[in-house]
Structures are given as C-alpha cells and as structure tokens.
mmCIF file of C-alpha atoms in Angstrom:
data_model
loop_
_atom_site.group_PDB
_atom_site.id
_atom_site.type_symbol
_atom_site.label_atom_id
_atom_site.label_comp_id
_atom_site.label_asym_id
_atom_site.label_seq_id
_atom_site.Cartn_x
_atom_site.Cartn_y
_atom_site.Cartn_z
ATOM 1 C CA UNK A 56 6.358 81.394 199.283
ATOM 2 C CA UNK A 57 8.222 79.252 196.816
ATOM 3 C CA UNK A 58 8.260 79.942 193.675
ATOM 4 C CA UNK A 59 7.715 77.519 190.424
ATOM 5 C CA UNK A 60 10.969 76.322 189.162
ATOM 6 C CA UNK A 61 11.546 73.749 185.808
ATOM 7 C CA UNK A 62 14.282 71.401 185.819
ATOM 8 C CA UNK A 63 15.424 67.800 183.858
ATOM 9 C CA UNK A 64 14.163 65.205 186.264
ATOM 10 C CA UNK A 65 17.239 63.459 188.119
ATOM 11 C CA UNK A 66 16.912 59.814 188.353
ATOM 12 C CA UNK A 67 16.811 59.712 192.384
ATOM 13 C CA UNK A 68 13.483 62.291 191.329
ATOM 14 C CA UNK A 69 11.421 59.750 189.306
ATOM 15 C CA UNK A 70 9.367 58.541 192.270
ATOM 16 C CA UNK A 71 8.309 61.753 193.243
ATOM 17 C CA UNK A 72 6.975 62.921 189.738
ATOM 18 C CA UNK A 73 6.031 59.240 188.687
ATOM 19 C CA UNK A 74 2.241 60.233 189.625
ATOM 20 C CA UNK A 75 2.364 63.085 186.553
ATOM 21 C CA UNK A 76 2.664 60.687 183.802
ATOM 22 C CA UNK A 77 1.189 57.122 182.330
ATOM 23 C CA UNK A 78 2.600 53.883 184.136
ATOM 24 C CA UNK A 79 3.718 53.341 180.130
ATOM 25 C CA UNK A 80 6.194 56.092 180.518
ATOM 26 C CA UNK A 81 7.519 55.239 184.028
ATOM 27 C CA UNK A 82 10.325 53.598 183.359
ATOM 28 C CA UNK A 83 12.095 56.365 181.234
ATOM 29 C CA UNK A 84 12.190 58.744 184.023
ATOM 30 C CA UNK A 85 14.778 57.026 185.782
ATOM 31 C CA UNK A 86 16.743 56.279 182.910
ATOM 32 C CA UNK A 87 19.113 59.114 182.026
ATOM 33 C CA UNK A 88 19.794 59.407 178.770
ATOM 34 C CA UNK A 89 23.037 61.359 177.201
ATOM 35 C CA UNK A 90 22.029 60.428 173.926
ATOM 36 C CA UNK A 91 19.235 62.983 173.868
ATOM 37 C CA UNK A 92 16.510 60.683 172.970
ATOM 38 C CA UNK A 93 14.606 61.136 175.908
ATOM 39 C CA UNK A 94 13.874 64.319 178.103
ATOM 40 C CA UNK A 95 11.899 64.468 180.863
ATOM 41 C CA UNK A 96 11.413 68.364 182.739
ATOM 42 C CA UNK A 97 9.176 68.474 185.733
ATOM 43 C CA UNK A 98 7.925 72.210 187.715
ATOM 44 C CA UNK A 99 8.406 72.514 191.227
ATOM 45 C CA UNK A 100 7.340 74.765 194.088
ATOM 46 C CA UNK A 101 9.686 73.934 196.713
ATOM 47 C CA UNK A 102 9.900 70.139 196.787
ATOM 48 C CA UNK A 103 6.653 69.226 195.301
ATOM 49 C CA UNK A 104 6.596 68.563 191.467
ATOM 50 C CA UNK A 105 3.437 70.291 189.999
ATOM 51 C CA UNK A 106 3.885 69.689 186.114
ATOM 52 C CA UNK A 107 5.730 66.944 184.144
ATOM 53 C CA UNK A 108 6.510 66.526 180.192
ATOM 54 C CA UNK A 109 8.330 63.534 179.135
ATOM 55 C CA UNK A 110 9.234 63.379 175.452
ATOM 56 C CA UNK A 111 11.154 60.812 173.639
ATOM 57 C CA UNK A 112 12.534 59.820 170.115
ATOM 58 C CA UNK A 113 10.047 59.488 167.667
ATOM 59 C CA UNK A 114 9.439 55.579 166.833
ATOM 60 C CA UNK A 115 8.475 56.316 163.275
ATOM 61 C CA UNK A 116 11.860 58.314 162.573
ATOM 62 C CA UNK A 117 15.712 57.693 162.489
ATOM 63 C CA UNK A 118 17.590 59.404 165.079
ATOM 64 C CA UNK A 119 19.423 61.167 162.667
ATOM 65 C CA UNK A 120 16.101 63.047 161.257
ATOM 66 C CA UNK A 121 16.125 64.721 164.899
ATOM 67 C CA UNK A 122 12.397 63.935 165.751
ATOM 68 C CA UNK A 123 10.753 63.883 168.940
ATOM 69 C CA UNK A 124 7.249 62.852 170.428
ATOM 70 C CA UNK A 125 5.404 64.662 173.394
ATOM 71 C CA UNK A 126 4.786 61.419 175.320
ATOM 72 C CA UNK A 127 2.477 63.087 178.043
ATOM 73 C CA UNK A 128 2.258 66.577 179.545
ATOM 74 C CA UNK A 129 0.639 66.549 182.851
ATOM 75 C CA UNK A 130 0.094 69.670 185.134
ATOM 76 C CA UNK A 131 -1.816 68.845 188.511
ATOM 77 C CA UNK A 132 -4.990 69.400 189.126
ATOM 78 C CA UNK A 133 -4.387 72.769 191.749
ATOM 79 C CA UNK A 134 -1.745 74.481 189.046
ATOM 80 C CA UNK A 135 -3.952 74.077 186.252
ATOM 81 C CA UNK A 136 -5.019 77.101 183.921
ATOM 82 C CA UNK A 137 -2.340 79.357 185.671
ATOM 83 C CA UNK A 138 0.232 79.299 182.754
ATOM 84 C CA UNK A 139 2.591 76.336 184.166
ATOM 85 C CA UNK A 140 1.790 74.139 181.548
ATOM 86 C CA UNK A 141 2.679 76.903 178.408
ATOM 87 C CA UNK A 142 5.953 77.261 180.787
ATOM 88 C CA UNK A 143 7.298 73.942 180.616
ATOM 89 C CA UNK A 144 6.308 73.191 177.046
ATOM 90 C CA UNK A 145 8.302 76.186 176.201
ATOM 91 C CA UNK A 146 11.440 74.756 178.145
ATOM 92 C CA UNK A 147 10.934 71.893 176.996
ATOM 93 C CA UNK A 148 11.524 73.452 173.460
ATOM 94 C CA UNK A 149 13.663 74.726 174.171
ATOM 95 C CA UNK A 150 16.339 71.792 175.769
ATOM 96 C CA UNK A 151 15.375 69.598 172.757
ATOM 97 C CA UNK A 152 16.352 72.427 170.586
ATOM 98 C CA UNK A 153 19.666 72.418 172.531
ATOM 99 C CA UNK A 154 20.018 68.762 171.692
ATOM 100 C CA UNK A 155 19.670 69.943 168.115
ATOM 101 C CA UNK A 156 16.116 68.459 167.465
ATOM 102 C CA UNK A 157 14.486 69.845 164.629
ATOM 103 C CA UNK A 158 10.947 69.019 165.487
ATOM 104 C CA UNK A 159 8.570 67.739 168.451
ATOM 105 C CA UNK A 160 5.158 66.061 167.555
ATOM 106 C CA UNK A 161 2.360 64.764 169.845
ATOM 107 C CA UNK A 162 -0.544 62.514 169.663
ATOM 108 C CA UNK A 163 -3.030 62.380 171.855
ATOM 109 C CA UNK A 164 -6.924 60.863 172.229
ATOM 110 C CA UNK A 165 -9.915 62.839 171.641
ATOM 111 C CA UNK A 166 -11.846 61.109 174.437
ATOM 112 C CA UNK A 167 -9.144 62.548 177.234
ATOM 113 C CA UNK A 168 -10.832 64.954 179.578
ATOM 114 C CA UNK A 169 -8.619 67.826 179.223
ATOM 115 C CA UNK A 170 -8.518 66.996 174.948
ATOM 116 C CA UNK A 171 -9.504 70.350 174.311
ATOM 117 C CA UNK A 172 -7.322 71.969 176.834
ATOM 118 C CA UNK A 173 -4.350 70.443 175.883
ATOM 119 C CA UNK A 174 -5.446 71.464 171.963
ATOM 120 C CA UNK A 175 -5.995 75.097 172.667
ATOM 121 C CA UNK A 176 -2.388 74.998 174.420
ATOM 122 C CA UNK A 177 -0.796 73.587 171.139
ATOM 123 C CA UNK A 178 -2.439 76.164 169.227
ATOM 124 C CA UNK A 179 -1.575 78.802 171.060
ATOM 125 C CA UNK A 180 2.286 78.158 171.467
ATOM 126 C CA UNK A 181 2.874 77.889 167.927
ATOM 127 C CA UNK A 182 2.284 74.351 167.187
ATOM 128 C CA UNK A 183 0.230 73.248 163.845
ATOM 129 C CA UNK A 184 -3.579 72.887 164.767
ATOM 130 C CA UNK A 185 -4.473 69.404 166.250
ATOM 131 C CA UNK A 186 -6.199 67.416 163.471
ATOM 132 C CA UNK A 187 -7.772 64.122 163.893
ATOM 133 C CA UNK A 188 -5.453 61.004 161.758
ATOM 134 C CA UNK A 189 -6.061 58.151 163.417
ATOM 135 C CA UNK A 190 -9.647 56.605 164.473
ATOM 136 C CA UNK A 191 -9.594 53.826 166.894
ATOM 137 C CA UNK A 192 -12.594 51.122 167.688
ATOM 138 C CA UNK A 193 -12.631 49.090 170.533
ATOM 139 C CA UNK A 194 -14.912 45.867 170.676
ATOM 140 C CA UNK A 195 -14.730 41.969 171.905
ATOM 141 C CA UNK A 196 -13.714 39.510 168.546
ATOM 142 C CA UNK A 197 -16.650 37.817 168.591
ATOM 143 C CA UNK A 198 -18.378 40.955 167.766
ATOM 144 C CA UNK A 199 -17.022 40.809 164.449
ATOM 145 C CA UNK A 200 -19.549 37.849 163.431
ATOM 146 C CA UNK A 201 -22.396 40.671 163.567
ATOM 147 C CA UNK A 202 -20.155 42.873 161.581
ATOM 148 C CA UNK A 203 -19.028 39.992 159.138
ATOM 149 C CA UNK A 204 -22.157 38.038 158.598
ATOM 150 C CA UNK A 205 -21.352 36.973 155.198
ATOM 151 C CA UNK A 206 -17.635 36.100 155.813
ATOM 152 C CA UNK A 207 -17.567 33.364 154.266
ATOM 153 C CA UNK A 208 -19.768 35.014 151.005
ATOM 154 C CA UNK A 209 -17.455 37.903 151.409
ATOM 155 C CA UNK A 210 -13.732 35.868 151.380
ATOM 156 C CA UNK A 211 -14.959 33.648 148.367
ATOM 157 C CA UNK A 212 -15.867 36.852 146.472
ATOM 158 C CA UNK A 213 -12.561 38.418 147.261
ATOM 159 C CA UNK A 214 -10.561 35.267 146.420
ATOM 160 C CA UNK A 215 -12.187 35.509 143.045
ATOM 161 C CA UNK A 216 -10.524 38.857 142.294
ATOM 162 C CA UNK A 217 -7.217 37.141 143.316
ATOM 163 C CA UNK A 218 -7.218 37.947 147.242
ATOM 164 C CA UNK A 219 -4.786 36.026 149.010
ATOM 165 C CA UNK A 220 -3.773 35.670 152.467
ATOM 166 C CA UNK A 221 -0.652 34.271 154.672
ATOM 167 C CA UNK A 222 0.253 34.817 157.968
ATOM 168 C CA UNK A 223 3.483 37.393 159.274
ATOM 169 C CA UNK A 224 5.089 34.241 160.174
ATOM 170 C CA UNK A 225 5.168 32.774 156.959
ATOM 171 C CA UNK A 226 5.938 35.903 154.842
ATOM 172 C CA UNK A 227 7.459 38.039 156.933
ATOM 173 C CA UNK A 228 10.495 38.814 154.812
ATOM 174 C CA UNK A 229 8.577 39.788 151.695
ATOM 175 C CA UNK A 230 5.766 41.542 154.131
ATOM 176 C CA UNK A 231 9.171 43.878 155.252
ATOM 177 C CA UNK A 232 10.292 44.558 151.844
ATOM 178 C CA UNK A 233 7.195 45.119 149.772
ATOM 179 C CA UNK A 234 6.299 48.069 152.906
ATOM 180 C CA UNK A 235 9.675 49.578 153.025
ATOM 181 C CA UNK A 236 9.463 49.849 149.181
ATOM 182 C CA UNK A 237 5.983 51.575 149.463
ATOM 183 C CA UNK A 238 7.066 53.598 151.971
ATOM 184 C CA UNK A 239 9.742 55.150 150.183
ATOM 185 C CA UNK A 240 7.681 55.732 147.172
ATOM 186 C CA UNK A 241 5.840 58.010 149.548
ATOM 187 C CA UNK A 242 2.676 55.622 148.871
ATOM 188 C CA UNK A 243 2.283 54.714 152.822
ATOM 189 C CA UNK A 244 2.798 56.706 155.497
ATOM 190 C CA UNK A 245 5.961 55.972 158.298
ATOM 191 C CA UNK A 246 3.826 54.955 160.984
ATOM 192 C CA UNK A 247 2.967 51.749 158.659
ATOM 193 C CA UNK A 248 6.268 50.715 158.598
ATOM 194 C CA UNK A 249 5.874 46.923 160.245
ATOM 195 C CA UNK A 250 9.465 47.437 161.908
ATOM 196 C CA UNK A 251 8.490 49.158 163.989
ATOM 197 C CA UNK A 252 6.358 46.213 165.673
ATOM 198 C CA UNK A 253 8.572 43.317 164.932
ATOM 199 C CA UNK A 254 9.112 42.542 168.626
ATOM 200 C CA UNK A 255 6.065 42.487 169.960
ATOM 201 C CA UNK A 256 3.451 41.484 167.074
ATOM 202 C CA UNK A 257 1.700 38.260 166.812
ATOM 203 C CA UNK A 258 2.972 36.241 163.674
ATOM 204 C CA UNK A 259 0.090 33.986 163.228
ATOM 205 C CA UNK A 260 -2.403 36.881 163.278
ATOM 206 C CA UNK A 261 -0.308 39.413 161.110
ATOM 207 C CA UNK A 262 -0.858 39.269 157.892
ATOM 208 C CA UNK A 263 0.704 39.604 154.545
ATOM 209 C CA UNK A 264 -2.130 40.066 151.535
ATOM 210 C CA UNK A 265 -0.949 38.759 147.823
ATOM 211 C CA UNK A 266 -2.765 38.667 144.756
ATOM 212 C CA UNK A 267 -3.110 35.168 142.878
ATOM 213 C CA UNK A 268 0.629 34.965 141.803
ATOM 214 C CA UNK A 269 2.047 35.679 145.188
ATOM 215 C CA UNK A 270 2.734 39.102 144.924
ATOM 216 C CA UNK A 271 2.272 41.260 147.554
ATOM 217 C CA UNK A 272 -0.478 43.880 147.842
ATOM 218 C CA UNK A 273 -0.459 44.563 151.366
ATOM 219 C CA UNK A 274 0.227 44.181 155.205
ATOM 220 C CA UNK A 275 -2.068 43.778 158.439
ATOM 221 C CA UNK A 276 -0.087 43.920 162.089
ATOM 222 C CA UNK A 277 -1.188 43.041 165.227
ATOM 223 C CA UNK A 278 0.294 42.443 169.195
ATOM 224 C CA UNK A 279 -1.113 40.998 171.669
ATOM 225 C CA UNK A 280 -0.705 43.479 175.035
ATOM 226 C CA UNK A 281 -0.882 41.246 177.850
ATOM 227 C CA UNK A 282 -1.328 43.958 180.250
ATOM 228 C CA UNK A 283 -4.471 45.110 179.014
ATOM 229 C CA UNK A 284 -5.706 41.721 177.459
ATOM 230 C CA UNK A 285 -6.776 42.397 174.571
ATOM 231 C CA UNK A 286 -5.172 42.712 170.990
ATOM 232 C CA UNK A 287 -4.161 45.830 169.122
ATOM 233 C CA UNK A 288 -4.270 46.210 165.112
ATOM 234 C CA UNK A 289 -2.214 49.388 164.607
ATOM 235 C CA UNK A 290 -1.850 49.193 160.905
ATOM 236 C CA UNK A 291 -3.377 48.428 158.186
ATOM 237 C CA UNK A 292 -2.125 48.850 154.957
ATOM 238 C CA UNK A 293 -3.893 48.099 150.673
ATOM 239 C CA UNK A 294 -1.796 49.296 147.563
ATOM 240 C CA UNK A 295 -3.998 50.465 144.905
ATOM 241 C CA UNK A 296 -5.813 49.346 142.898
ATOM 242 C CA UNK A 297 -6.629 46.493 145.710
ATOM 243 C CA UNK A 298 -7.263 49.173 148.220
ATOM 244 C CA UNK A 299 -10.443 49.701 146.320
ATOM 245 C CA UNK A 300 -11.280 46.347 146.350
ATOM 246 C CA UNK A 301 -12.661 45.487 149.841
ATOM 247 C CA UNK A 302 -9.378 43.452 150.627
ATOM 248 C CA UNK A 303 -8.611 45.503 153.544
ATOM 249 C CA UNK A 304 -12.147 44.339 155.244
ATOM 250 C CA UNK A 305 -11.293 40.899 153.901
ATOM 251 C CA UNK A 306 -7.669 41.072 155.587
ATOM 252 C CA UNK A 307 -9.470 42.065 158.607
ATOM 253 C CA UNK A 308 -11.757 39.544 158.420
ATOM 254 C CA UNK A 309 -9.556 37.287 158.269
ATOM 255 C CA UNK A 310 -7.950 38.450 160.999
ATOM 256 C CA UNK A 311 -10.473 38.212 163.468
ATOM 257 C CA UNK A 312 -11.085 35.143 162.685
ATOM 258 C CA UNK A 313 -7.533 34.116 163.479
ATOM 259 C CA UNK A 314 -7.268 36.126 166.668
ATOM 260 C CA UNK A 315 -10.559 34.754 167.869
ATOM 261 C CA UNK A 316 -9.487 30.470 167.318
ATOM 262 C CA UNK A 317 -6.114 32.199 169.326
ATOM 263 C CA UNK A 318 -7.214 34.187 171.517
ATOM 264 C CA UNK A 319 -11.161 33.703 172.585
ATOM 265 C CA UNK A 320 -13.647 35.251 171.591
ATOM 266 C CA UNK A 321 -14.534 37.674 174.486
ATOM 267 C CA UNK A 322 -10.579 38.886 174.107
ATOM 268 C CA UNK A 323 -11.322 42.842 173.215
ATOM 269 C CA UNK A 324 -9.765 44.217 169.976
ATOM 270 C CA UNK A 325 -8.634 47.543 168.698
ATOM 271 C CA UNK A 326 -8.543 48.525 165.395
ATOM 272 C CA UNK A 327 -6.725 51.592 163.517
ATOM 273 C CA UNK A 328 -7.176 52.956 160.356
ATOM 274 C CA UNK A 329 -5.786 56.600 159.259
ATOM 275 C CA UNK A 330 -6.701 59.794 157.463
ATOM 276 C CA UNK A 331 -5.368 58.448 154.056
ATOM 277 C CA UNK A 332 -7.822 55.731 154.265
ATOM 278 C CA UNK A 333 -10.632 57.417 153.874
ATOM 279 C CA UNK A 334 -12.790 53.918 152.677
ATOM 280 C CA UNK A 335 -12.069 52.420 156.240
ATOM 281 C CA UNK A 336 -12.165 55.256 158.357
ATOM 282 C CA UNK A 337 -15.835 56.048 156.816
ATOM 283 C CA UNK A 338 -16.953 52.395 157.406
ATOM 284 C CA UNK A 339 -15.479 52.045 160.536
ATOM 285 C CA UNK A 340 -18.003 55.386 161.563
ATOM 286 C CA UNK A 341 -21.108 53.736 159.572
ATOM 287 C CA UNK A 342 -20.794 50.274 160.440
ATOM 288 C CA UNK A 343 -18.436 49.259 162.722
ATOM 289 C CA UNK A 344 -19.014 52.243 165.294
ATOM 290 C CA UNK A 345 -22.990 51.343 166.394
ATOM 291 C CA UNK A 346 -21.404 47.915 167.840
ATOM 292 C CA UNK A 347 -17.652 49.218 169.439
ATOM 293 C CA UNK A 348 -17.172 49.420 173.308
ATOM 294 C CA UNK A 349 -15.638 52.457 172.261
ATOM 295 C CA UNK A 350 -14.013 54.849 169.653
ATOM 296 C CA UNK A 351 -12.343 57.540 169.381
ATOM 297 C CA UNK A 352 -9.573 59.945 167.115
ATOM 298 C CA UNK A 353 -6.360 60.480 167.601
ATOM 299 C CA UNK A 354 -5.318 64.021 167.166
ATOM 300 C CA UNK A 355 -1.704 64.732 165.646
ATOM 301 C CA UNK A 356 0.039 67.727 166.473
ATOM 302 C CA UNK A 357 3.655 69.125 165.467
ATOM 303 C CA UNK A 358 5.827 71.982 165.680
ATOM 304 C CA UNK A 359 8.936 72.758 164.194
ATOM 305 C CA UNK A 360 12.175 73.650 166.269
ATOM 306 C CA UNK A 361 14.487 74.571 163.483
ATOM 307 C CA UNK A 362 15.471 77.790 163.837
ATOM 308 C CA UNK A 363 15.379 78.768 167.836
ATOM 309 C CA UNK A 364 18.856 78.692 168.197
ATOM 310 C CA UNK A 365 20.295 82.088 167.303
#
C-alpha cells in the first residue's frame, strides 16, 4: 500500500498531472517559477497523481501586496470526500506562506458540479464564506436586438443627457487615467482596472463613455477569445451620478452593436457586471436572463495567511 504524499510539481511531472487542471492553466505547470508567483502541489499514491492545486499571482494586485489566486483545485474522482483535498489546500498554505504571501483568494462558477463541494471545503478550512460578486450572461449578439428594441430611441435619449461614446482605440490614454484615478479613490473596484486587459482587448469595441465636454464618465472592455469564439465583456464601469443614468445599458448597447458589424452576429457574448452594481446585476436577472444561453455567479472566496509563520 502506498501512501498519499504532496509535493511541488517538477517540470518533467506536468504531463502526468496535466489531466487535474483546465487546459488554461497547462502551461504554468511546467514553468518553474523562483519568483514565487506561481505554485503548483500535486498528491500522489505511488506514481499516480490523485489531487492538484495550482495557484498563481493575483492579476488584480502588485506583487509586492503578496496576493495569490486558487487557479483550480482538482482531486480525482476515486479520492474524493476522503480528506485529500483539505490536505493539499492546507500545504498549499502553507508553501505560499513560506514565500511570504499574505493572502490566497479564489473564484470559482456557481454552475460547476462540485460548486458546493468545493464551498463547504473553503468554509470549513478557515476561508471567508463564498459569496456570489460577479454574474455572468452568455448569449449570441444578435440577441441583443430583442433586448435593445428601442436602441436607437434609447441612444438619442441618452445623448440628450450628454452621453457620449468613443472607442478604446481612440481614447485609450484618457480611458487609463480617468480608471486608475477612480480606482484609487476607492470608487471602483481593482478588478476594473483596464490594465489589466490591454493585451488582449479589442480597441474598436472597448469603450470610453464622456459626457458632452469630453470628459470622461466611464469605461467598457472587451477581448475577443479566439479559442472559444466568442467575445468577453469583463468590465464595466459608470461614475456617479451617470451610473444612474442608464449609460451603462447605453455603453453596452453600443457595444453590441459594434461587436456585431465586427464580429457577426451569431458570434456568442459574455457579459459581467459585479456586486457593486447592483442596477445591472438586477436587470441582467429581469431582463437579460429569460433570453441568455446561459448565466451564472461567480463566487469569491479569500483567506488570509498573515500570521502562520511562528
């Protein structure tokens, strides 16, 4: 009999354990990394791996903040609900609170099959309760004339209140320092920071929203992901008062109508809004939801590491 036995995945190892994780995620298992910013422990019995967890630097924090994402944490099927999976998560913990990390955070779909699993594990190794912040709908662009049957009534409205849109490619200096200023005012949230796409989103379908004199109110981001075919809004972003206003939808709408003389109309689409947007997030569930492919929330987690090291 072997026992189970947790070590740091060596690179000449990332075949074998490949199967645990998301193709996505792949590619960092045979990268080592002495910076820290990636770890990646897999369980064995004998030479089989039986549980992976591959976490990486957080993309919406600096390095030097010490935070980490739980990228995925897979346990196989046989091994499940025998306390592997509580193991590893505690060593892994524990080695990113060797590399001096101060916290670990994960986010993860509500429509996953083991969702609630993977939740009642977080909550019962210490980590804040999973809470839903992001909701997600799915749907083809041409969809969006049924949602926006007045666009035309809806943009002239808008543009009489001083709504004004241009495209990332044209603005995209002022689009980066109107959100980094909001940002640090603590009146947007780090995963809206439009950095943080600049290599892969689509200028002519990004958006920067100005009132009548130019000034910026807000920001709309999109990529196109080629290897799913379809288009990804991740952020969406009003200042108040304009937040109240409808100019998100309008952004949007606006939007959809570029992506769809780009991209087709039959090209799907997924759309983001957050908990702090509680205006979108309620019309994405009333309206928007009854004609999605699909929807779903993501659920945040976090727990601090500050303080394990004697």
């Amino acid at each position: 009999m072997h026992e189970v036995s947790i070590r740091a995945v060596a690179a000449p190892e990332a075949e074998a354990v490949a199967p645990l994780t998301w193709n996505a995620y792949r590619s960092l298992l045979a990268a080592p990394d002495p910076a820290g910013r990636t770890c990646c422990l897999a369980a064995w019995r004998g030479d089989a791996p039986i549980a992976l967890a591959v976490s990486s630097a957080s993309s919406e924090h600096c390095l030097t903040e010490g935070c980490q994402s739980l990228l995925s944490l897979t346990v196989a099927p046989a091994w499940r609900r025998q306390g592997v999976g509580r193991r590893l998560l505690t060593e892994l913990e524990d080695a990113l609170d060797r590399l001096e990390v101060r916290s670990l955070s994960a986010s993860f779909s509500d429509r996953l099959p083991e969702a609630a699993a993977f939740s009642a594990l977080l909550a019962a190794t210490g980590w804040d309760i999973p809470t839903a912040q992001r909701y997600r709908i799915c749907g083809e662009v041409k969809d969006t004339a049924i949602l926006f049957r007045d666009r035309d009534r809806l943009l002239k409205r808008l543009e009489g209140t001083g709504f004004r849109v241009h495209s990332w490619r044209d603005r995209a200096a002022d689009g980066h320092r109107f959100a980094e200023a909001v940002i640090a005012d603590g009146a947007a949230p780090a995963w809206a920071r439009p950095a943080l796409w600049e290599k892969s989103l689509d200028p002519d379908v990004s958006l920067v929203i100005a009132d009548a004199a130019g000034q910026p109110a807000g920001w709309v981001i999109c990529e196109y992901q080629p290897h799913l075919s379809r288009l990804y809004f991740p952020i969406g972003w009003m200042v108040p008062p304009y937040d109240a206003r409808g100019w998100l939808l309008g952004a949007y709408a606006v939007g959809a109508e570029r992506a769809m003389a780009k991209y087709g109309g039959s090209t799907l689409a997924v759309i983001e809004t957050g908990s702090m947007q509680q205006g979108m997030w309620r019309l994405f569930e009333r309206h928007f939801q009854p004609h999605a492919r699909w929807t779903d929330r993501l659920l945040i987690s976090s727990r601090s590491l500050a303080g394990k090291r004697p």
